[in-house]
Every structure is written in structure tokens, then in C-alpha cells.
């Protein structure tokens, strides 16, 4: 009888110890990362968690996995507070991997995106710029002889692993562009037979990038696209400031304002000096700008200028345009 009672006591102590290990929170109080490569066995995952100090015992974690019977997912996980074995298991079974958020607003150019990626800890700006110039094969079917991925890095909110390479990031952005382009009818679906698009994609994206940088109000974008098309049709220069700024950025001489020397630059992106569209996009346009470039408004307007409220005022001739510019300058002085 004594032996039986002793045996029961041992079982109770063991059960209590096991319950303590399983249900009592344990783990780091500071940021700790655990990387689980694809193909890692359940035992291997448990061992990694124990080694990192996320769980007390690999055996307790493996017991819980067997009890729940789920599938564990690869990826990098971040732990910063004590948790139960069940909570740790639930996160890995759900695939709650750690990611870094990179926000790319409409109109960001390659330099803006590179700086944003660097600020959130996704590598360095020079490495990003090198990748977007190196990986132009990603758009070789969309743009003839591209020197950059400018224009095809679609504005969106991205979530990348801390270890994502610049090549992986630009590839994700180009994929997102293709999805949006198919949805908007700029590109045919991947399984379509025959021509991939009814549009000159490179031309549309280049035009859209100019529209994106010139206009704040979505409803005015088709009108501005129409102005640019009218100018092209009549042989006028586009004379758009954002292209001059972009030329200066490419040559590392942008000083925060446009100087006369910038307007006299021989850069092919200088649309004051060279007729036609610039040789490529000057930024990464969003959906509204792409739509405007695909379907510009048909008007007689040849000029536009922004007013004090950020809206565009359109003119059919230079005299009317000069009056609009004068009104804008007077309104600007009044605000000051």
C-alpha cells in the first residue's frame, strides 16, 4: 500500500512539473529572433526555441505539438515577452512571422524608395539602387532596353523579412505592378493568347509618372494627361518641372530648387529643352495616374498651373495661361 501511494505521489509530482512547464509563461523579456528555415523538422524547431530561450523545454513544445496535431510554418519569429508553450506553438502554427513594413506612396521615385527601405532597416539605399538597375530583366517584356525599374515599382504597403534582399524587394514590387496592370486593362492576363497588351506599356507608364508628379487631385489627372498629349501632338515641349528635377537627381546635382542651369541641361529628361516624352518614367505612378495616361481627357487645353488650393487651372492659349499664372502668384502672396 505504501509503495502504491508513493507511486501515485510521484505521478502527481511529475504531472505537476509537466503542467508547470507547459502552462507557466517563459521566455525572453527583450527582443529575440528565431529563424526557422523551410524543411526544419518539428524536433529541430523545438530545439531552436529551447536554445533561444523561448521555451523551457523542447520536449514540452514537442508534446504540445503532438497534442494539437497542427503544422508548423517556416520563417523568422520575434519574441519579446514570456509566453506559454501553447502561445508559442500557436504563433508558429499560424505563421505569425516577423516582417518589416515598407510603405511606398504614389509618386515615389527610386531614390525615395531606396531611402525609405534604408530607414526601416531593409539594407542600404545604394544596394537598393544597384538592384533596381541590375534587375531590369524583370520588365524586359514591358519596356525596350530599360536602364532602370523606375515606374514599375508599384506603390503599396509591403511587408518583408528582415533578411529580404534588394533583389527580392524589387521583384515583389514589379509583381505587384503586373497584378495592378492586368486589373486595369493595361496588361492582358498571363494566360492570354496573342498580344500581351493593347497599349504601349512603357509609354503609358512614362506618361503616368509625369501626371503623378504634376497633379494632386485624381479627377484632374485625365485633364493633365490630355494637356501633355495635346502638346506632343502639336510639337511643343512638355516643359514639366518634375522631369527637370529627376534629371538633376540622376546626375546627383539636385539642390532643392530649379536653377537656370537645370533648365539648360542636356539631359534627355529635360522636357524644357527636348521635345517628346522623357526616355523613361520619372517616378512610380499609382492606379489613378495609370488610368489617366491610358484614357486622357480630350480637350483643347495646352497649359495648366496649380492654384493656391492645389487644384489645376487649365488654359487653351498662352495669354489665358499667363493670366492664370498671375492670379496664382497674387494668391500666393496673399497667403504669405
mmCIF file of C-alpha atoms in Angstrom:
data_model
loop_
_atom_site.group_PDB
_atom_site.id
_atom_site.type_symbol
_atom_site.label_atom_id
_atom_site.label_comp_id
_atom_site.label_asym_id
_atom_site.label_seq_id
_atom_site.Cartn_x
_atom_site.Cartn_y
_atom_site.Cartn_z
ATOM 1 C CA UNK A 1 0.000 0.000 0.000
ATOM 2 C CA UNK A 2 2.840 2.381 0.835
ATOM 3 C CA UNK A 3 4.503 1.644 -2.492
ATOM 4 C CA UNK A 4 1.269 2.397 -4.316
ATOM 5 C CA UNK A 5 0.838 5.697 -2.506
ATOM 6 C CA UNK A 6 4.464 6.601 -3.260
ATOM 7 C CA UNK A 7 3.916 5.770 -6.919
ATOM 8 C CA UNK A 8 0.808 7.961 -7.020
ATOM 9 C CA UNK A 9 2.713 10.763 -5.348
ATOM 10 C CA UNK A 10 5.494 10.515 -7.914
ATOM 11 C CA UNK A 11 2.935 10.658 -10.715
ATOM 12 C CA UNK A 12 1.296 13.708 -9.204
ATOM 13 C CA UNK A 13 4.642 15.467 -8.812
ATOM 14 C CA UNK A 14 5.594 14.598 -12.401
ATOM 15 C CA UNK A 15 2.226 15.768 -13.693
ATOM 16 C CA UNK A 16 2.541 18.981 -11.741
ATOM 17 C CA UNK A 17 6.021 19.575 -13.074
ATOM 18 C CA UNK A 18 4.861 18.908 -16.638
ATOM 19 C CA UNK A 19 1.898 21.222 -16.209
ATOM 20 C CA UNK A 20 4.203 23.898 -14.808
ATOM 21 C CA UNK A 21 6.491 23.623 -17.824
ATOM 22 C CA UNK A 22 3.571 23.750 -20.255
ATOM 23 C CA UNK A 23 1.261 26.397 -18.790
ATOM 24 C CA UNK A 24 3.647 28.752 -16.993
ATOM 25 C CA UNK A 25 4.867 31.651 -19.177
ATOM 26 C CA UNK A 26 8.545 31.539 -20.013
ATOM 27 C CA UNK A 27 10.809 33.346 -22.413
ATOM 28 C CA UNK A 28 12.801 36.482 -23.139
ATOM 29 C CA UNK A 29 11.963 39.944 -21.884
ATOM 30 C CA UNK A 30 13.968 41.593 -24.664
ATOM 31 C CA UNK A 31 13.690 41.239 -28.426
ATOM 32 C CA UNK A 32 14.740 37.749 -29.542
ATOM 33 C CA UNK A 33 14.529 36.348 -33.067
ATOM 34 C CA UNK A 34 14.266 32.691 -34.020
ATOM 35 C CA UNK A 35 14.732 31.774 -37.686
ATOM 36 C CA UNK A 36 13.110 28.538 -38.811
ATOM 37 C CA UNK A 37 14.310 27.523 -42.280
ATOM 38 C CA UNK A 38 11.942 25.697 -44.600
ATOM 39 C CA UNK A 39 12.184 21.943 -44.140
ATOM 40 C CA UNK A 40 13.181 22.076 -40.462
ATOM 41 C CA UNK A 41 11.738 19.104 -38.552
ATOM 42 C CA UNK A 42 9.426 19.563 -35.587
ATOM 43 C CA UNK A 43 12.178 18.341 -33.288
ATOM 44 C CA UNK A 44 14.560 20.816 -34.898
ATOM 45 C CA UNK A 45 12.114 23.684 -34.344
ATOM 46 C CA UNK A 46 11.693 22.704 -30.702
ATOM 47 C CA UNK A 47 15.469 22.604 -30.257
ATOM 48 C CA UNK A 48 15.868 26.068 -31.808
ATOM 49 C CA UNK A 49 13.213 27.505 -29.499
ATOM 50 C CA UNK A 50 14.854 25.991 -26.435
ATOM 51 C CA UNK A 51 18.305 27.190 -27.450
ATOM 52 C CA UNK A 52 16.973 30.734 -27.942
ATOM 53 C CA UNK A 53 15.357 30.669 -24.518
ATOM 54 C CA UNK A 54 11.833 30.950 -25.879
ATOM 55 C CA UNK A 55 10.598 27.702 -24.245
ATOM 56 C CA UNK A 56 11.851 25.918 -21.131
ATOM 57 C CA UNK A 57 11.923 22.509 -22.728
ATOM 58 C CA UNK A 58 11.992 21.262 -26.268
ATOM 59 C CA UNK A 59 10.155 18.171 -25.072
ATOM 60 C CA UNK A 60 7.280 20.208 -23.685
ATOM 61 C CA UNK A 61 6.939 22.021 -27.023
ATOM 62 C CA UNK A 62 7.035 18.733 -28.950
ATOM 63 C CA UNK A 63 4.434 17.264 -26.577
ATOM 64 C CA UNK A 64 2.147 20.211 -27.238
ATOM 65 C CA UNK A 65 2.624 19.856 -30.990
ATOM 66 C CA UNK A 66 1.647 16.204 -30.828
ATOM 67 C CA UNK A 67 -1.345 17.090 -28.695
ATOM 68 C CA UNK A 68 -2.555 19.837 -31.097
ATOM 69 C CA UNK A 69 -1.575 17.947 -34.244
ATOM 70 C CA UNK A 70 -1.001 21.035 -36.409
ATOM 71 C CA UNK A 71 1.604 22.058 -38.991
ATOM 72 C CA UNK A 72 4.444 24.384 -38.089
ATOM 73 C CA UNK A 73 5.459 27.090 -40.549
ATOM 74 C CA UNK A 74 8.913 28.269 -41.527
ATOM 75 C CA UNK A 75 10.016 31.876 -41.162
ATOM 76 C CA UNK A 76 11.564 34.296 -38.720
ATOM 77 C CA UNK A 77 9.706 34.859 -35.456
ATOM 78 C CA UNK A 78 10.111 37.647 -32.938
ATOM 79 C CA UNK A 79 9.632 37.074 -29.210
ATOM 80 C CA UNK A 80 9.855 39.861 -26.647
ATOM 81 C CA UNK A 81 7.888 38.653 -23.605
ATOM 82 C CA UNK A 82 7.334 35.423 -21.652
ATOM 83 C CA UNK A 83 4.634 33.157 -23.090
ATOM 84 C CA UNK A 84 3.240 29.686 -22.559
ATOM 85 C CA UNK A 85 4.232 26.758 -24.748
ATOM 86 C CA UNK A 86 0.731 26.863 -26.213
ATOM 87 C CA UNK A 87 1.065 30.515 -27.176
ATOM 88 C CA UNK A 88 4.443 29.951 -28.812
ATOM 89 C CA UNK A 89 3.083 26.936 -30.678
ATOM 90 C CA UNK A 90 0.001 28.871 -31.846
ATOM 91 C CA UNK A 91 2.131 31.643 -33.351
ATOM 92 C CA UNK A 92 4.312 29.236 -35.306
ATOM 93 C CA UNK A 93 1.345 27.135 -36.432
ATOM 94 C CA UNK A 94 -0.356 30.323 -37.647
ATOM 95 C CA UNK A 95 2.788 31.533 -39.417
ATOM 96 C CA UNK A 96 2.903 34.795 -37.482
ATOM 97 C CA UNK A 97 6.326 35.624 -38.875
ATOM 98 C CA UNK A 98 8.107 38.872 -38.200
ATOM 99 C CA UNK A 99 8.138 41.363 -41.064
ATOM 100 C CA UNK A 100 9.316 44.910 -41.667
ATOM 101 C CA UNK A 101 6.768 47.274 -43.210
ATOM 102 C CA UNK A 102 7.865 49.377 -46.170
ATOM 103 C CA UNK A 103 5.390 51.997 -47.390
ATOM 104 C CA UNK A 104 5.793 53.196 -50.984
ATOM 105 C CA UNK A 105 3.411 56.117 -51.698
ATOM 106 C CA UNK A 106 2.271 57.059 -55.197
ATOM 107 C CA UNK A 107 4.875 59.219 -56.894
ATOM 108 C CA UNK A 108 7.927 57.919 -55.041
ATOM 109 C CA UNK A 109 10.917 57.575 -57.342
ATOM 110 C CA UNK A 110 13.734 55.056 -56.998
ATOM 111 C CA UNK A 111 15.702 57.382 -54.721
ATOM 112 C CA UNK A 112 12.725 57.867 -52.416
ATOM 113 C CA UNK A 113 12.114 54.117 -52.177
ATOM 114 C CA UNK A 114 15.788 53.381 -51.560
ATOM 115 C CA UNK A 115 15.867 55.908 -48.707
ATOM 116 C CA UNK A 116 12.625 54.529 -47.238
ATOM 117 C CA UNK A 117 13.973 50.971 -47.326
ATOM 118 C CA UNK A 118 17.162 52.047 -45.582
ATOM 119 C CA UNK A 119 15.246 53.932 -42.877
ATOM 120 C CA UNK A 120 13.224 50.845 -41.890
ATOM 121 C CA UNK A 121 16.306 48.636 -41.801
ATOM 122 C CA UNK A 122 15.967 46.840 -45.134
ATOM 123 C CA UNK A 123 19.536 47.202 -46.334
ATOM 124 C CA UNK A 124 21.203 50.300 -47.698
ATOM 125 C CA UNK A 125 19.983 52.805 -50.261
ATOM 126 C CA UNK A 126 22.950 52.192 -52.615
ATOM 127 C CA UNK A 127 22.274 48.437 -52.580
ATOM 128 C CA UNK A 128 18.615 49.005 -53.442
ATOM 129 C CA UNK A 129 19.507 51.346 -56.305
ATOM 130 C CA UNK A 130 22.030 48.836 -57.609
ATOM 131 C CA UNK A 131 19.374 46.100 -57.610
ATOM 132 C CA UNK A 132 16.739 48.152 -59.414
ATOM 133 C CA UNK A 133 19.261 48.936 -62.142
ATOM 134 C CA UNK A 134 20.600 45.393 -62.257
ATOM 135 C CA UNK A 135 17.269 43.538 -62.415
ATOM 136 C CA UNK A 136 15.791 45.222 -65.486
ATOM 137 C CA UNK A 137 15.130 41.783 -66.965
ATOM 138 C CA UNK A 138 12.035 41.801 -64.752
ATOM 139 C CA UNK A 139 10.394 44.227 -67.203
ATOM 140 C CA UNK A 140 12.152 43.271 -70.427
ATOM 141 C CA UNK A 141 8.797 42.312 -71.965
ATOM 142 C CA UNK A 142 7.234 45.630 -70.996
ATOM 143 C CA UNK A 143 9.891 48.198 -71.792
ATOM 144 C CA UNK A 144 12.513 48.098 -74.568
ATOM 145 C CA UNK A 145 16.071 48.309 -73.253
ATOM 146 C CA UNK A 146 15.210 49.603 -69.773
ATOM 147 C CA UNK A 147 18.055 51.042 -67.732
ATOM 148 C CA UNK A 148 16.039 51.084 -64.537
ATOM 149 C CA UNK A 149 12.906 49.657 -62.912
ATOM 150 C CA UNK A 150 11.657 53.209 -62.360
ATOM 151 C CA UNK A 151 7.914 53.362 -62.945
ATOM 152 C CA UNK A 152 7.356 49.638 -62.387
ATOM 153 C CA UNK A 153 7.903 49.524 -58.605
ATOM 154 C CA UNK A 154 4.243 49.706 -57.724
ATOM 155 C CA UNK A 155 3.189 51.984 -54.846
ATOM 156 C CA UNK A 156 1.855 49.858 -51.997
ATOM 157 C CA UNK A 157 2.485 48.758 -48.422
ATOM 158 C CA UNK A 158 4.953 45.880 -48.405
ATOM 159 C CA UNK A 159 5.943 43.545 -45.589
ATOM 160 C CA UNK A 160 9.352 41.972 -45.973
ATOM 161 C CA UNK A 161 11.507 39.702 -43.878
ATOM 162 C CA UNK A 162 14.405 41.468 -42.160
ATOM 163 C CA UNK A 163 16.664 39.389 -44.385
ATOM 164 C CA UNK A 164 14.935 40.257 -47.665
ATOM 165 C CA UNK A 165 17.452 41.209 -50.338
ATOM 166 C CA UNK A 166 17.046 44.258 -52.574
ATOM 167 C CA UNK A 167 16.531 41.867 -55.497
ATOM 168 C CA UNK A 168 13.632 40.193 -53.677
ATOM 169 C CA UNK A 169 12.099 43.555 -52.813
ATOM 170 C CA UNK A 170 12.156 44.964 -56.348
ATOM 171 C CA UNK A 171 10.826 41.669 -57.701
ATOM 172 C CA UNK A 172 7.869 41.876 -55.306
ATOM 173 C CA UNK A 173 7.148 45.451 -56.406
ATOM 174 C CA UNK A 174 7.251 44.551 -60.098
ATOM 175 C CA UNK A 175 4.926 41.593 -59.454
ATOM 176 C CA UNK A 176 2.525 43.959 -57.741
ATOM 177 C CA UNK A 177 2.705 46.278 -60.767
ATOM 178 C CA UNK A 178 1.775 43.417 -63.081
ATOM 179 C CA UNK A 179 -1.226 42.489 -60.930
ATOM 180 C CA UNK A 180 -2.463 46.087 -60.967
ATOM 181 C CA UNK A 181 -1.772 46.475 -64.696
ATOM 182 C CA UNK A 182 -3.831 43.376 -65.517
ATOM 183 C CA UNK A 183 -6.669 44.555 -63.296
ATOM 184 C CA UNK A 184 -6.731 47.955 -65.019
ATOM 185 C CA UNK A 185 -6.527 46.509 -68.510
ATOM 186 C CA UNK A 186 -3.054 47.850 -69.203
ATOM 187 C CA UNK A 187 -1.781 44.276 -69.490
ATOM 188 C CA UNK A 188 -3.559 41.167 -70.647
ATOM 189 C CA UNK A 189 -3.727 38.266 -68.162
ATOM 190 C CA UNK A 190 -0.663 35.987 -68.165
ATOM 191 C CA UNK A 191 -2.618 33.168 -69.839
ATOM 192 C CA UNK A 192 -3.979 35.381 -72.637
ATOM 193 C CA UNK A 193 -3.318 34.316 -76.206
ATOM 194 C CA UNK A 194 -1.641 36.757 -78.581
ATOM 195 C CA UNK A 195 -0.564 40.291 -77.712
ATOM 196 C CA UNK A 196 0.010 40.952 -74.039
ATOM 197 C CA UNK A 197 -1.407 44.460 -74.161
ATOM 198 C CA UNK A 198 -3.420 46.856 -76.267
ATOM 199 C CA UNK A 199 -1.182 49.663 -75.004
ATOM 200 C CA UNK A 200 2.422 50.687 -75.313
ATOM 201 C CA UNK A 201 3.087 49.889 -71.663
ATOM 202 C CA UNK A 202 6.365 51.794 -71.390
ATOM 203 C CA UNK A 203 4.778 54.912 -72.890
ATOM 204 C CA UNK A 204 1.748 54.703 -70.603
ATOM 205 C CA UNK A 205 3.905 54.312 -67.500
ATOM 206 C CA UNK A 206 6.155 57.199 -68.528
ATOM 207 C CA UNK A 207 3.181 59.472 -69.161
ATOM 208 C CA UNK A 208 1.553 58.330 -65.906
ATOM 209 C CA UNK A 209 4.700 59.186 -63.970
ATOM 210 C CA UNK A 210 4.570 62.779 -65.259
ATOM 211 C CA UNK A 211 0.885 63.039 -64.391
ATOM 212 C CA UNK A 212 1.526 61.588 -60.933
ATOM 213 C CA UNK A 213 4.153 64.204 -60.126
ATOM 214 C CA UNK A 214 2.177 67.130 -61.542
ATOM 215 C CA UNK A 215 -1.291 66.614 -60.061
ATOM 216 C CA UNK A 216 -2.649 66.194 -56.543
ATOM 217 C CA UNK A 217 -6.330 65.721 -57.388
ATOM 218 C CA UNK A 218 -7.270 62.411 -59.013
ATOM 219 C CA UNK A 219 -10.141 63.860 -61.032
ATOM 220 C CA UNK A 220 -7.755 66.314 -62.706
ATOM 221 C CA UNK A 221 -5.271 63.673 -63.802
ATOM 222 C CA UNK A 222 -7.012 62.851 -67.121
ATOM 223 C CA UNK A 223 -7.090 66.575 -67.956
ATOM 224 C CA UNK A 224 -3.351 66.935 -67.344
ATOM 225 C CA UNK A 225 -2.678 63.796 -69.373
ATOM 226 C CA UNK A 226 -4.755 65.394 -72.128
ATOM 227 C CA UNK A 227 -2.656 68.571 -71.970
ATOM 228 C CA UNK A 228 0.520 66.536 -72.375
ATOM 229 C CA UNK A 229 -0.955 64.607 -75.312
ATOM 230 C CA UNK A 230 -2.021 67.862 -76.972
ATOM 231 C CA UNK A 231 1.462 69.274 -76.542
ATOM 232 C CA UNK A 232 3.019 66.167 -78.052
ATOM 233 C CA UNK A 233 0.609 66.320 -80.978
ATOM 234 C CA UNK A 234 1.433 69.966 -81.733
ATOM 235 C CA UNK A 235 5.203 69.522 -81.381
ATOM 236 C CA UNK A 236 5.503 71.599 -78.234
ATOM 237 C CA UNK A 237 7.839 70.678 -75.421
ATOM 238 C CA UNK A 238 6.154 69.222 -72.345
ATOM 239 C CA UNK A 239 8.029 71.718 -70.151
ATOM 240 C CA UNK A 240 7.294 69.902 -66.896
ATOM 241 C CA UNK A 241 9.330 70.744 -63.806
ATOM 242 C CA UNK A 242 9.327 67.217 -62.248
ATOM 243 C CA UNK A 243 11.270 65.869 -65.228
ATOM 244 C CA UNK A 244 13.921 68.568 -64.750
ATOM 245 C CA UNK A 245 14.193 67.674 -61.085
ATOM 246 C CA UNK A 246 14.539 63.998 -61.984
ATOM 247 C CA UNK A 247 17.318 64.794 -64.438
ATOM 248 C CA UNK A 248 19.184 66.573 -61.641
ATOM 249 C CA UNK A 249 18.634 63.629 -59.275
ATOM 250 C CA UNK A 250 20.055 61.198 -61.815
ATOM 251 C CA UNK A 251 23.165 63.343 -62.156
ATOM 252 C CA UNK A 252 23.439 63.914 -58.392
ATOM 253 C CA UNK A 253 23.151 67.682 -58.740
ATOM 254 C CA UNK A 254 19.675 68.382 -57.315
ATOM 255 C CA UNK A 255 19.914 71.363 -54.914
ATOM 256 C CA UNK A 256 16.344 71.590 -53.695
ATOM 257 C CA UNK A 257 15.176 74.137 -56.254
ATOM 258 C CA UNK A 258 15.289 74.507 -60.036
ATOM 259 C CA UNK A 259 18.030 76.772 -61.355
ATOM 260 C CA UNK A 260 18.523 78.157 -64.842
ATOM 261 C CA UNK A 261 21.367 75.697 -65.324
ATOM 262 C CA UNK A 262 18.900 72.858 -64.725
ATOM 263 C CA UNK A 263 16.608 74.203 -67.435
ATOM 264 C CA UNK A 264 19.573 74.323 -69.830
ATOM 265 C CA UNK A 265 20.733 70.795 -69.024
ATOM 266 C CA UNK A 266 21.269 68.470 -71.989
ATOM 267 C CA UNK A 267 19.736 65.563 -70.088
ATOM 268 C CA UNK A 268 17.130 63.732 -72.191
ATOM 269 C CA UNK A 269 14.848 64.070 -69.145
ATOM 270 C CA UNK A 270 14.871 67.859 -69.529
ATOM 271 C CA UNK A 271 11.453 68.364 -71.132
ATOM 272 C CA UNK A 272 12.019 72.107 -71.436
ATOM 273 C CA UNK A 273 14.808 71.506 -73.914
ATOM 274 C CA UNK A 274 13.842 68.238 -75.587
ATOM 275 C CA UNK A 275 10.532 67.522 -77.280
ATOM 276 C CA UNK A 276 8.559 64.361 -76.659
ATOM 277 C CA UNK A 277 8.327 62.176 -73.612
ATOM 278 C CA UNK A 278 11.437 61.622 -71.493
ATOM 279 C CA UNK A 279 13.236 58.334 -72.175
ATOM 280 C CA UNK A 280 11.565 56.635 -69.215
ATOM 281 C CA UNK A 281 9.371 57.163 -66.172
ATOM 282 C CA UNK A 282 10.423 59.723 -63.563
ATOM 283 C CA UNK A 283 8.519 58.135 -60.667
ATOM 284 C CA UNK A 284 6.281 55.204 -59.807
ATOM 285 C CA UNK A 285 2.662 56.079 -60.596
ATOM 286 C CA UNK A 286 -0.417 54.777 -58.837
ATOM 287 C CA UNK A 287 -3.646 53.470 -60.330
ATOM 288 C CA UNK A 288 -5.289 56.890 -60.859
ATOM 289 C CA UNK A 289 -2.323 58.193 -62.867
ATOM 290 C CA UNK A 290 -2.146 54.996 -64.940
ATOM 291 C CA UNK A 291 -5.832 55.299 -65.755
ATOM 292 C CA UNK A 292 -5.349 58.909 -66.800
ATOM 293 C CA UNK A 293 -2.448 58.027 -69.087
ATOM 294 C CA UNK A 294 -4.486 55.222 -70.651
ATOM 295 C CA UNK A 295 -7.528 57.429 -71.187
ATOM 296 C CA UNK A 296 -6.538 61.113 -71.281
ATOM 297 C CA UNK A 297 -9.300 63.706 -71.485
ATOM 298 C CA UNK A 298 -9.945 65.172 -74.928
ATOM 299 C CA UNK A 299 -9.802 68.954 -74.671
ATOM 300 C CA UNK A 300 -8.166 71.928 -76.354
ATOM 301 C CA UNK A 301 -6.084 72.731 -73.288
ATOM 302 C CA UNK A 302 -2.383 73.277 -73.808
ATOM 303 C CA UNK A 303 -1.457 74.764 -70.425
ATOM 304 C CA UNK A 304 -2.176 74.295 -66.743
ATOM 305 C CA UNK A 305 -0.995 75.756 -63.469
ATOM 306 C CA UNK A 306 -1.743 74.896 -59.853
ATOM 307 C CA UNK A 307 -3.770 77.354 -57.810
ATOM 308 C CA UNK A 308 -3.366 78.196 -54.131
ATOM 309 C CA UNK A 309 -5.579 75.261 -53.112
ATOM 310 C CA UNK A 310 -3.586 72.724 -55.103
ATOM 311 C CA UNK A 311 -6.098 72.411 -57.945
ATOM 312 C CA UNK A 312 -5.072 72.821 -61.570
ATOM 313 C CA UNK A 313 -6.271 75.676 -63.742
ATOM 314 C CA UNK A 314 -6.336 74.935 -67.464
ATOM 315 C CA UNK A 315 -5.892 77.228 -70.450
ATOM 316 C CA UNK A 316 -6.177 76.896 -74.212
ATOM 317 C CA UNK A 317 -3.661 79.599 -75.122
ATOM 318 C CA UNK A 318 -0.636 81.361 -73.718
ATOM 319 C CA UNK A 319 -2.479 84.596 -72.917
ATOM 320 C CA UNK A 320 -5.039 82.822 -70.761
ATOM 321 C CA UNK A 321 -2.295 80.797 -69.161
ATOM 322 C CA UNK A 322 -0.340 83.943 -68.266
ATOM 323 C CA UNK A 323 -3.440 85.308 -66.563
ATOM 324 C CA UNK A 324 -3.817 82.080 -64.582
ATOM 325 C CA UNK A 325 -0.175 82.218 -63.533
ATOM 326 C CA UNK A 326 -0.517 85.852 -62.448
ATOM 327 C CA UNK A 327 -3.626 85.017 -60.414
ATOM 328 C CA UNK A 328 -1.765 82.163 -58.758
ATOM 329 C CA UNK A 329 1.187 84.388 -57.836
ATOM 330 C CA UNK A 330 -1.089 87.020 -56.369
ATOM 331 C CA UNK A 331 -2.961 84.424 -54.323
ATOM 332 C CA UNK A 332 0.352 83.023 -53.115
ATOM 333 C CA UNK A 333 1.484 86.492 -51.996
ATOM 334 C CA UNK A 334 -1.810 86.972 -50.192
ATOM 335 C CA UNK A 335 -1.342 83.742 -48.263
ATOM 336 C CA UNK A 336 2.128 84.757 -47.199
#
